[in-house]
Coordinates of C-alpha atoms in Angstrom, one line a residue:
X425 CA 137.9 91.5 75.7
X426 CA 137.1 95.0 74.5
X427 CA 135.0 97.6 76.2
X428 CA 133.1 100.5 74.6
X429 CA 131.9 103.6 76.4
X430 CA 131.1 107.3 76.0
X431 CA 133.9 109.6 77.3
X432 CA 132.3 112.8 78.6
X433 CA 135.5 114.9 78.4
X434 CA 136.5 113.8 74.9
X435 CA 132.9 113.7 73.7
X436 CA 133.4 110.5 71.7
X437 CA 132.8 106.8 72.0
X438 CA 135.9 105.0 73.1
X439 CA 137.0 101.4 72.4
X440 CA 139.6 100.1 74.9
X441 CA 141.1 96.8 75.9
X442 CA 139.5 95.5 79.0
X443 CA 141.6 92.4 79.4
X444 CA 143.2 89.3 77.9
X445 CA 142.8 86.1 79.8
X446 CA 144.5 82.7 79.5
X447 CA 142.0 79.9 79.0
X448 CA 143.0 76.2 78.9
X449 CA 139.6 74.7 78.4
X450 CA 137.2 76.5 76.0
X451 CA 133.6 75.8 77.0
X452 CA 130.8 78.0 78.3
X453 CA 131.2 77.0 81.9
X454 CA 134.9 77.7 82.0
X455 CA 134.5 81.0 80.2
X456 CA 131.8 82.1 82.7
X457 CA 134.0 81.3 85.6
X458 CA 136.9 83.3 84.1
X459 CA 134.8 86.3 83.4
X460 CA 133.2 86.2 86.9
X461 CA 136.6 86.1 88.5
X462 CA 137.8 89.0 86.3
X463 CA 134.8 91.2 87.2
X464 CA 135.2 90.5 90.9
X465 CA 139.0 91.1 90.9
X466 CA 138.6 94.4 89.1
X467 CA 135.5 95.5 91.1
X468 CA 133.3 95.9 88.0
X469 CA 129.6 95.7 88.8
X470 CA 127.6 93.4 86.5
X471 CA 124.8 96.0 86.3
X472 CA 127.2 98.3 84.4
X473 CA 127.1 95.9 81.5
X474 CA 124.7 97.0 78.8
X475 CA 125.2 94.3 76.1
X476 CA 127.5 91.6 74.8
X477 CA 128.6 91.1 71.2
X478 CA 130.0 87.6 70.3
X479 CA 130.1 85.4 67.3
X480 CA 127.2 83.0 67.0
X481 CA 128.8 79.7 67.8
X482 CA 127.1 77.4 70.3
X483 CA 129.6 78.0 73.0
X484 CA 129.0 81.7 72.9
X485 CA 125.4 82.1 72.0
X486 CA 123.8 78.7 72.6
X487 CA 120.2 79.2 73.7
X488 CA 120.4 76.7 76.6
X489 CA 124.0 76.6 77.9
X490 CA 125.8 79.2 75.9
X491 CA 128.0 81.9 77.5
X492 CA 125.5 84.7 76.9
X493 CA 122.7 82.7 78.4
X494 CA 124.9 82.1 81.5
X495 CA 125.8 85.8 81.8
X496 CA 122.1 86.7 81.9
X497 CA 122.0 85.0 85.4
X498 CA 124.4 87.7 86.6
X499 CA 123.0 90.5 84.5
X500 CA 119.3 89.9 83.9
X501 CA 118.8 93.3 82.1
X502 CA 121.4 92.6 79.5
X503 CA 120.3 93.9 76.1
X504 CA 120.0 91.2 73.3
X505 CA 121.5 92.8 70.2
X506 CA 122.1 89.3 68.6
X507 CA 125.5 88.2 67.4
X508 CA 127.9 89.9 65.1
X509 CA 125.9 90.5 61.9
X510 CA 129.1 90.8 59.8
X511 CA 129.9 87.2 60.7
X512 CA 126.4 86.3 59.5
X513 CA 126.9 88.0 56.2
X514 CA 130.3 86.4 55.6
X515 CA 128.7 83.0 56.3
X516 CA 125.9 83.9 53.9
X517 CA 128.5 84.4 51.2
X518 CA 129.8 80.9 51.9
X519 CA 126.2 79.5 51.7
X520 CA 125.8 81.1 48.3
X521 CA 129.0 79.5 46.9
X522 CA 127.9 76.1 48.0
X523 CA 125.4 76.1 45.2
X524 CA 128.3 76.0 42.7
X525 CA 130.4 73.4 44.7
X526 CA 133.2 75.9 45.2
X527 CA 134.1 76.1 41.5
X528 CA 135.5 79.6 41.6
X529 CA 137.0 79.3 45.1
X530 CA 139.2 76.4 43.8
X531 CA 140.3 78.5 40.9
X532 CA 141.2 81.4 43.2
X533 CA 143.2 79.1 45.4
X534 CA 145.0 77.5 42.5
X535 CA 146.0 80.9 41.0
X536 CA 147.2 82.1 44.3
X537 CA 149.4 79.0 45.0
X538 CA 150.7 78.9 41.5
X539 CA 152.1 82.4 41.8
X540 CA 153.0 82.3 45.5
X541 CA 156.4 80.7 45.0
X542 CA 157.1 81.8 41.4
X543 CA 158.4 85.4 41.4
X544 CA 159.3 85.0 37.7
X545 CA 155.8 84.0 36.8
X546 CA 154.4 87.0 38.8
X547 CA 156.8 89.2 36.8
X548 CA 155.6 87.8 33.5
X549 CA 152.0 88.1 34.5
X550 CA 152.4 91.8 35.3
X551 CA 154.3 92.3 32.0
X552 CA 151.4 90.6 30.0
X553 CA 148.9 92.7 31.9
X554 CA 150.8 95.9 30.9
X555 CA 150.9 94.7 27.3
X556 CA 147.1 94.3 27.3
X557 CA 146.7 97.6 29.1
X558 CA 145.0 95.9 32.1
X559 CA 145.1 96.9 35.8
X560 CA 147.7 94.8 37.4
X561 CA 146.6 92.6 40.3
X562 CA 148.7 89.9 41.9
X563 CA 146.9 86.6 42.8
X564 CA 149.2 86.3 45.8
X565 CA 146.9 88.6 47.7
X566 CA 143.7 87.3 46.2
X567 CA 141.6 84.6 47.9
X568 CA 141.7 83.7 51.6
X569 CA 138.7 81.6 52.5
X570 CA 138.3 82.8 56.1
X571 CA 138.6 86.5 55.4
X572 CA 135.6 88.8 55.1
X573 CA 133.9 88.2 51.7
X574 CA 137.3 87.7 50.1
X575 CA 135.5 85.7 47.3
X576 CA 134.1 89.0 46.1
X577 CA 137.5 90.7 46.1
X578 CA 139.0 87.8 44.3
X579 CA 136.2 87.7 41.7
X580 CA 136.7 91.4 40.9
X581 CA 140.4 91.0 40.5
X582 CA 140.2 87.7 38.5
X583 CA 137.6 89.1 36.2
X584 CA 139.7 92.2 35.5
X585 CA 142.8 90.0 34.9
X586 CA 141.0 87.3 32.9
X587 CA 142.6 88.1 29.5
X588 CA 146.1 88.3 31.1
X589 CA 145.6 84.9 32.7
X590 CA 144.4 83.4 29.5
X591 CA 147.4 84.7 27.5
X592 CA 149.9 83.6 30.2
X593 CA 148.5 80.1 30.6
X594 CA 148.2 79.6 26.9
X595 CA 151.8 78.6 27.1
X596 CA 151.0 75.7 29.3
X597 CA 148.4 74.2 26.9
X598 CA 149.2 71.1 24.9
X599 CA 150.1 71.5 21.2
X600 CA 146.7 70.3 20.1
X601 CA 144.9 72.8 22.5
X602 CA 147.1 75.6 21.4
X603 CA 146.0 75.0 17.8
X604 CA 142.4 74.8 19.0
X605 CA 142.5 78.1 20.9
X606 CA 144.8 80.0 18.5
X607 CA 141.9 82.0 17.1
X608 CA 140.5 83.1 20.5
X609 CA 144.0 84.2 21.5
X610 CA 144.2 86.3 18.4
X611 CA 140.8 87.8 19.3
X612 CA 142.2 88.9 22.7
X613 CA 145.2 90.5 21.0
X614 CA 143.0 92.4 18.5
X615 CA 140.5 93.5 21.2
X616 CA 143.4 95.0 23.3
X617 CA 145.3 96.5 20.3
X618 CA 148.5 94.5 20.8
X619 CA 151.0 95.1 18.1
X620 CA 153.3 92.6 16.5
X621 CA 156.3 93.5 18.6
X622 CA 154.4 92.9 21.8
X623 CA 152.9 89.7 20.4
X624 CA 156.4 88.4 19.8
X625 CA 157.4 89.3 23.3
X626 CA 154.4 87.4 24.6
X627 CA 155.5 84.3 22.7
X628 CA 158.9 84.5 24.3
X629 CA 157.3 84.6 27.7
X630 CA 155.0 81.7 26.9
X631 CA 158.0 79.6 25.7
X632 CA 160.0 80.4 28.8
X633 CA 157.2 79.3 31.1
X634 CA 156.5 76.2 29.2
X635 CA 160.1 75.1 29.6
X636 CA 160.0 75.5 33.4
X637 CA 160.6 72.5 35.6
X638 CA 157.5 71.6 37.5
X639 CA 156.5 69.1 40.2
X640 CA 153.7 66.7 39.6
X641 CA 151.5 68.8 41.8
X642 CA 152.4 71.9 39.9
X643 CA 151.5 70.3 36.5
X644 CA 148.2 69.1 37.9
X645 CA 147.4 72.6 39.2
X646 CA 148.3 74.3 35.9
X647 CA 146.1 71.7 34.2
X648 CA 143.1 72.6 36.4
X649 CA 143.7 76.3 35.8
X650 CA 143.9 75.9 32.0
X651 CA 140.7 73.8 32.1
X652 CA 138.8 76.7 33.7
X653 CA 140.4 79.5 31.7
X654 CA 140.2 77.9 28.3
X655 CA 138.1 74.8 28.1
X656 CA 135.4 76.0 30.6
X657 CA 135.7 79.7 29.9
X658 CA 132.0 80.3 29.5
X659 CA 131.2 78.7 32.9
X660 CA 134.0 80.7 34.6
X661 CA 132.8 84.0 33.1
X662 CA 129.2 83.3 34.0
X663 CA 130.0 82.6 37.6
X664 CA 132.4 85.6 37.9
X665 CA 129.6 87.8 36.7
X666 CA 127.2 86.4 39.3
X667 CA 129.7 86.7 42.1
X668 CA 130.5 90.3 41.2
X669 CA 126.8 91.3 41.2
X670 CA 125.4 89.4 44.2
X671 CA 128.3 89.4 46.6
X672 CA 128.6 93.2 46.1
X673 CA 125.2 93.5 48.0
X674 CA 126.7 91.6 51.0
X675 CA 130.0 93.4 50.8
X676 CA 128.3 96.8 51.0
X677 CA 126.7 95.9 54.4
X678 CA 130.0 94.6 55.8
X679 CA 131.9 97.7 54.7
X680 CA 129.4 99.9 56.6
X681 CA 129.5 98.1 59.9
X682 CA 133.1 96.9 60.1
X683 CA 134.3 100.4 60.6
X684 CA 134.7 102.4 63.8
X685 CA 131.8 104.8 63.3
X686 CA 128.8 104.4 65.7
X687 CA 125.9 103.1 63.7
X688 CA 123.9 101.1 66.2
X689 CA 120.8 103.0 65.1
X690 CA 121.2 101.8 61.5
X691 CA 121.3 98.0 62.3
X692 CA 117.6 97.2 62.0
X693 CA 117.1 99.2 58.8
X694 CA 120.3 98.0 57.1
X695 CA 119.6 94.4 57.8
X696 CA 116.0 94.7 56.5
X697 CA 117.3 96.4 53.4
X698 CA 119.9 93.7 52.8
X699 CA 117.4 90.9 53.2
X700 CA 114.9 92.6 50.8
X701 CA 117.7 93.2 48.3
X702 CA 118.7 89.5 48.3
X703 CA 115.1 88.4 47.9
X704 CA 114.5 90.9 45.0
X705 CA 117.2 89.1 43.0
X706 CA 114.9 86.1 42.5
X707 CA 111.5 86.8 44.1
X708 CA 108.7 88.9 42.5
X709 CA 108.6 92.3 44.2
X710 CA 104.9 92.3 44.9
X711 CA 105.3 89.4 47.3
X712 CA 107.8 91.1 49.6
X713 CA 107.7 94.9 49.4
X714 CA 104.6 95.3 51.7
X715 CA 105.5 92.8 54.3
X716 CA 106.3 93.8 57.9
X717 CA 109.5 92.6 59.5
X718 CA 107.6 89.9 61.3
X719 CA 106.0 88.7 58.1
X720 CA 109.4 88.6 56.4
X721 CA 110.8 86.6 59.2
X722 CA 108.0 84.0 58.8
X723 CA 107.9 84.1 54.9
X724 CA 107.8 80.7 53.2
X725 CA 109.0 80.8 49.6
X726 CA 106.7 79.1 47.1
X727 CA 107.2 78.5 43.4
X728 CA 104.6 81.0 42.2
X729 CA 106.5 83.7 44.1
X730 CA 109.8 83.2 42.2
X731 CA 110.8 85.0 39.1
X732 CA 111.2 83.0 35.9
X733 CA 114.7 81.9 35.1
X734 CA 115.0 84.5 32.3
X735 CA 114.5 87.4 34.8
X736 CA 116.6 86.2 37.8
X737 CA 119.5 88.6 38.5
X738 CA 122.8 87.0 37.4
X739 CA 125.1 90.0 36.8
X740 CA 125.7 92.1 33.8
X741 CA 127.9 89.8 31.6
X742 CA 125.8 86.7 32.4
X743 CA 122.6 88.6 31.6
X744 CA 124.0 89.6 28.2
X745 CA 125.0 86.0 27.5
X746 CA 121.5 84.8 28.5
X747 CA 119.7 87.2 26.2
X748 CA 122.0 86.4 23.3
X749 CA 122.1 82.6 23.8
X750 CA 118.7 81.7 25.3
X751 CA 119.1 78.0 24.3
X752 CA 122.8 77.5 25.2
X753 CA 123.5 74.1 26.7
X754 CA 125.2 75.6 29.8
X755 CA 122.5 78.0 30.6
X756 CA 119.9 75.6 32.1
X757 CA 122.2 74.0 34.6
X758 CA 123.7 77.4 35.5
X759 CA 120.3 79.0 36.1
X760 CA 119.3 76.0 38.2
X761 CA 122.4 76.4 40.4
X762 CA 121.7 80.1 40.7
X763 CA 118.2 79.5 42.0
X764 CA 119.4 76.9 44.5
X765 CA 122.1 79.3 45.7
X766 CA 119.6 82.1 46.1
X767 CA 117.1 80.1 48.1
X768 CA 119.8 78.6 50.4
X769 CA 121.2 82.1 51.1
X770 CA 117.8 83.6 51.7
X771 CA 116.8 80.9 54.2
X772 CA 120.1 81.3 56.1
X773 CA 119.7 85.1 56.3
X774 CA 116.1 84.8 57.3
X775 CA 117.1 82.5 60.2
X776 CA 120.2 84.4 61.4
X777 CA 119.3 88.1 61.0
X778 CA 117.1 89.5 63.8
X779 CA 114.7 91.1 61.4
X780 CA 112.0 91.6 64.1
X781 CA 114.2 92.3 67.1
X782 CA 112.4 94.7 69.5
X783 CA 115.8 95.9 70.8
X784 CA 117.2 96.9 67.4
X785 CA 113.9 98.5 66.4
X786 CA 114.0 100.6 69.6
X787 CA 117.6 101.5 69.0
X788 CA 116.6 103.0 65.6
X789 CA 114.9 105.8 67.6
X790 CA 118.4 107.2 68.4
X791 CA 118.6 108.5 64.9
X792 CA 118.4 112.3 65.2
X793 CA 116.5 112.4 61.9
X794 CA 113.6 110.8 63.7
X795 CA 113.4 113.4 66.4
X796 CA 110.0 115.0 66.5
X797 CA 108.1 111.8 65.4
X798 CA 105.7 110.2 67.9
X799 CA 107.0 106.7 67.2
X800 CA 110.6 107.8 68.0
X801 CA 109.5 108.9 71.5
X802 CA 107.6 105.7 72.0
X803 CA 110.6 103.6 71.1
X804 CA 112.9 105.6 73.4
X805 CA 110.4 104.9 76.2
X806 CA 110.7 101.2 75.4
X807 CA 114.5 101.5 75.5
X808 CA 114.3 103.2 78.9
X809 CA 112.3 100.2 80.2
X810 CA 115.0 97.9 79.1
X811 CA 117.8 100.0 80.8
X812 CA 115.8 101.3 83.7
X813 CA 118.4 100.1 86.2
X814 CA 121.0 102.4 84.7
X815 CA 118.9 105.6 84.6
X816 CA 118.6 108.2 87.5
X817 CA 115.6 107.4 89.6
X818 CA 114.7 110.9 90.5
X819 CA 114.2 112.1 86.9
X820 CA 111.1 112.2 84.7
X821 CA 112.1 110.8 81.3
X822 CA 108.7 111.2 79.9
X823 CA 108.8 114.9 80.4
X824 CA 112.3 115.1 78.9
X825 CA 111.1 113.3 75.8
X826 CA 108.3 115.7 75.3
X827 CA 110.7 118.6 75.6
X828 CA 113.3 116.8 73.5
X829 CA 110.9 116.3 70.6
X830 CA 110.2 120.0 70.1
X831 CA 113.5 121.5 71.3
X832 CA 114.4 124.2 68.8
X833 CA 117.8 125.0 70.4
X834 CA 119.3 121.7 69.3
X835 CA 121.4 121.8 66.1
X836 CA 119.9 120.5 62.8
X837 CA 121.1 117.1 61.8
X838 CA 121.7 116.0 58.2
X839 CA 122.2 112.5 56.8
X840 CA 126.0 111.7 57.0
X841 CA 126.7 113.9 60.1
X842 CA 128.3 112.3 63.1
X843 CA 125.6 111.0 65.4
X844 CA 127.8 110.9 68.4
X845 CA 128.8 114.6 67.9
X846 CA 125.1 115.5 67.6
X847 CA 124.2 113.7 70.8
X848 CA 127.1 115.5 72.5
X849 CA 125.1 118.7 72.2
X850 CA 122.3 117.0 74.1
X851 CA 124.6 115.7 76.8
X852 CA 126.2 119.0 77.5
X853 CA 123.1 121.0 78.4
X854 CA 123.4 121.0 82.2
X855 CA 120.3 119.6 83.9
X856 CA 118.1 119.7 80.8
X857 CA 118.1 116.0 79.8
X858 CA 119.8 114.0 82.6
X859 CA 117.8 110.8 82.1
X860 CA 117.7 110.9 78.3
X861 CA 121.5 111.6 78.3
X862 CA 122.1 108.5 80.5
X863 CA 120.0 106.4 78.2
X864 CA 121.7 107.6 75.0
X865 CA 125.2 107.1 76.4
X866 CA 124.3 103.5 77.3
X867 CA 123.0 102.8 73.8
X868 CA 125.9 104.5 72.0
X869 CA 128.3 102.2 73.8
X870 CA 126.8 99.1 72.2
X871 CA 129.1 97.1 69.9
X872 CA 127.7 96.4 66.5
X873 CA 130.7 95.3 64.4
X874 CA 133.7 92.9 64.4
X875 CA 135.8 95.0 66.8
X876 CA 137.6 92.0 68.2
X877 CA 138.9 91.1 64.8
X878 CA 140.9 94.3 64.7
X879 CA 142.5 93.3 68.0
X880 CA 144.0 90.3 66.2
X881 CA 145.8 92.6 63.9
X882 CA 147.3 94.4 66.8
X883 CA 148.2 91.1 68.3
X884 CA 150.2 90.2 65.3
X885 CA 152.3 93.3 65.8
X886 CA 153.2 92.1 69.3
X887 CA 153.5 88.3 69.1
X888 CA 155.9 87.0 66.5
X889 CA 158.6 84.3 66.3
X890 CA 160.9 86.2 68.7
X891 CA 158.2 86.9 71.3
X892 CA 156.1 83.7 71.1
X893 CA 156.7 82.9 74.7
X894 CA 155.3 86.2 76.0
X895 CA 153.1 85.7 79.1
X896 CA 149.5 86.8 79.2
X897 CA 150.2 89.6 81.7
X898 CA 152.8 91.3 79.5
X899 CA 150.6 91.0 76.4
X900 CA 147.6 92.3 78.4
X901 CA 149.6 95.4 79.4
X902 CA 150.8 96.1 75.9
X903 CA 147.3 95.7 74.4
X904 CA 145.8 98.0 77.0
X905 CA 148.4 100.7 76.3
X906 CA 147.9 100.4 72.5
X907 CA 144.2 100.7 72.7
X908 CA 144.3 103.7 75.1
X909 CA 146.6 105.5 72.6
X910 CA 144.6 104.5 69.6
X911 CA 141.3 105.5 71.1
X912 CA 142.7 109.0 71.9
X913 CA 144.6 109.4 68.6
X914 CA 147.8 110.2 70.4
X915 CA 151.3 108.9 70.6
X916 CA 152.8 107.9 74.0
X917 CA 154.9 111.1 74.0
X918 CA 151.9 113.3 73.3
X919 CA 149.7 111.6 75.9
X920 CA 152.2 111.5 78.8
X921 CA 153.9 114.8 78.1
X922 CA 154.0 117.0 81.3
X923 CA 155.1 120.6 81.2
X924 CA 155.3 120.7 85.0
X925 CA 158.0 118.1 85.4
X926 CA 161.3 119.6 86.6
X927 CA 164.7 118.2 85.8
X928 CA 168.1 118.8 87.4
X929 CA 166.9 119.6 91.0
X930 CA 169.7 117.4 92.4
X931 CA 172.2 119.6 90.8
X932 CA 171.0 122.8 92.5
X933 CA 169.2 124.0 89.4
X934 CA 165.8 123.3 87.8
X935 CA 164.4 123.6 84.3
X936 CA 161.2 122.5 82.6
X937 CA 160.8 120.0 79.7
X938 CA 159.7 122.9 77.5
X939 CA 163.1 124.6 78.3
X940 CA 164.9 121.5 76.8
X941 CA 162.8 121.8 73.6
X942 CA 163.6 125.5 73.3
X943 CA 167.2 125.2 74.4
X944 CA 169.9 126.2 71.9
X945 CA 171.5 129.3 70.5
X946 CA 169.6 131.9 68.6
X947 CA 170.6 132.8 65.1
X948 CA 172.6 135.8 66.4
X949 CA 174.6 133.8 68.9
X950 CA 178.0 132.3 68.2
X951 CA 178.2 128.5 68.3
X952 CA 181.3 127.0 69.9
X953 CA 182.4 123.5 69.0
X954 CA 182.3 121.2 72.1
X955 CA 185.8 119.9 71.4
X956 CA 187.2 123.4 71.0
X957 CA 186.2 125.4 74.1
X958 CA 186.3 129.2 74.1
X959 CA 190.0 130.0 75.0
X960 CA 188.8 133.1 77.0
X961 CA 187.0 130.9 79.6
X962 CA 188.6 129.0 82.3
X963 CA 188.2 125.2 82.1
X964 CA 185.9 123.8 84.7
X965 CA 184.8 120.3 85.6
X966 CA 181.3 119.8 87.0
X967 CA 180.5 116.9 89.4
X968 CA 177.2 115.7 90.6
X969 CA 177.5 114.9 94.4
X970 CA 174.3 113.0 95.1
X971 CA 175.0 112.3 98.8
X972 CA 175.7 116.0 99.4
X973 CA 172.1 116.7 98.7
X974 CA 170.7 113.9 100.8
X975 CA 169.3 111.9 97.9
X976 CA 169.5 108.2 97.6
X977 CA 168.9 106.6 94.2
X978 CA 166.7 103.5 94.2
X979 CA 167.7 100.9 91.6
X980 CA 164.2 99.5 91.6
X981 CA 161.9 102.4 90.8
X982 CA 158.1 101.7 90.7
X983 CA 156.4 101.8 87.3
X984 CA 152.7 102.1 88.5
X985 CA 151.2 105.5 89.0
X986 CA 149.0 105.6 92.1
X987 CA 146.2 108.0 92.9
X988 CA 145.0 108.8 96.4
X989 CA 141.3 108.5 97.1
X990 CA 139.4 110.4 99.7
X991 CA 139.2 107.4 101.9
X992 CA 143.0 107.2 102.1
X993 CA 143.1 104.0 99.9
X994 CA 145.6 103.8 97.1
X995 CA 144.5 102.5 93.8
X996 CA 146.2 102.1 90.4
X997 CA 144.9 104.1 87.5
X998 CA 144.5 100.9 85.6
X999 CA 142.0 99.7 88.3
X1000 CA 140.1 103.0 88.2
X1001 CA 139.6 102.7 84.4
X1002 CA 138.2 99.2 84.9
X1003 CA 135.8 100.4 87.6
X1004 CA 134.2 102.8 85.1
X1005 CA 133.8 100.1 82.4

């Protein structure tokens, strides 16, 4: 579990590790009980919770018995910001590929496996790419089905390396196929200006690979790869062109919201833009450009609204092929699959994206560019109604919004500036905007990207083969420390350095840590080797008599720093952090 909040002293939004819990049975009821016990144990009030961000599986966000529905019983005013939109976009990419039966995905996987355990083949591939003057990309780091839109990354890399793959796998073709594709191979050499010496070297590489011993599975895999690189080259190029063009639209959205920057005010607009961009690929613009978010949510696609096949977006290379070969036998089934993929993806996005969410629309009013507009003030009032329980009761928010809209003392904001930094100027005007500041801090703390995914990367740095039996308590402590350091941009030495700590008091002398750093001879002083003492000084031996100073050393020193509260109760700093969550 991660927590996000605005830190007044640092003037930034912090993401920290709230806790890691061991769960034996994963269902909504068990998760609810574990969370309730955690909140009670750490004295965290439920009303401090602004929103939850989870993936959209039934256990987490089921409308009847999901975890989020159950949490609403404890926190009725919880903001509904929907699930993680980046997960929705990744799943939309999967929906798009279903229209082509995973044709390219299987090619990506075969290329990856075929090079994964063959370092010599990887070396030859890079050599061929250099001969053809192509950017070198190893398929070992290509396609991973569960990773964010990795099909797009693999498409880009495979398209760039397509000539190198064709030249390399030409050596695995049968004798008859080599004769059949000899002329296309020569065309590749001519296009990339490969001289005779380099061509001779390529033939040597092809002969060496052809003589390699292969398992039956390896032979079948190479046969599948050769089929798509040579026998079905046109189909492969057409689909690569489509993936490069369409998945780039989805990739742009994920790249924006998977970062650490606070962009909760952009969620509604970006999701609306994404959905319209996907529709515009195959729907006539006049049927969608003037529709409201609610109308887009309820839109039913009909045949007369769709673009003709010759105008549907298919990527640059596929579009050129379509215009030059309008009656090609492969074009009709390809365009039919494209239309099917578009419709399936659009229906999925229409169902999953909260295009008409009142919460996300209201959060858009946090954008400083909208300050001074009457609709922005109206949406901020609606936000205050949703979070009224977290705002000071004795303050007049309406009056603050009137003043805020025309305040000339606030700095100007340009597109691309840090929104959190700008709002920091509002927060640090004593007594001027107390209610508005409380509202904005709550909204800035809302998660809007796959933050938990990054914790898995940190987890891999902690749990490995040697520490696989680590208990949850130890892992929890390490994760908490890592996130605290990461959120502050400091190392442990920087964060816990104390210039007021004295050393050597038991020896009858004291010095500060800074003295240790600055200790040492100046350039003018003579340096005496420790094994060769100055003969002019008498030899002395220094002893540390601990008992003489009345100090007893404890072998079991505590490792928890405690702070004293006014009521006399001691509490660990860890607990105090959680109480503020």
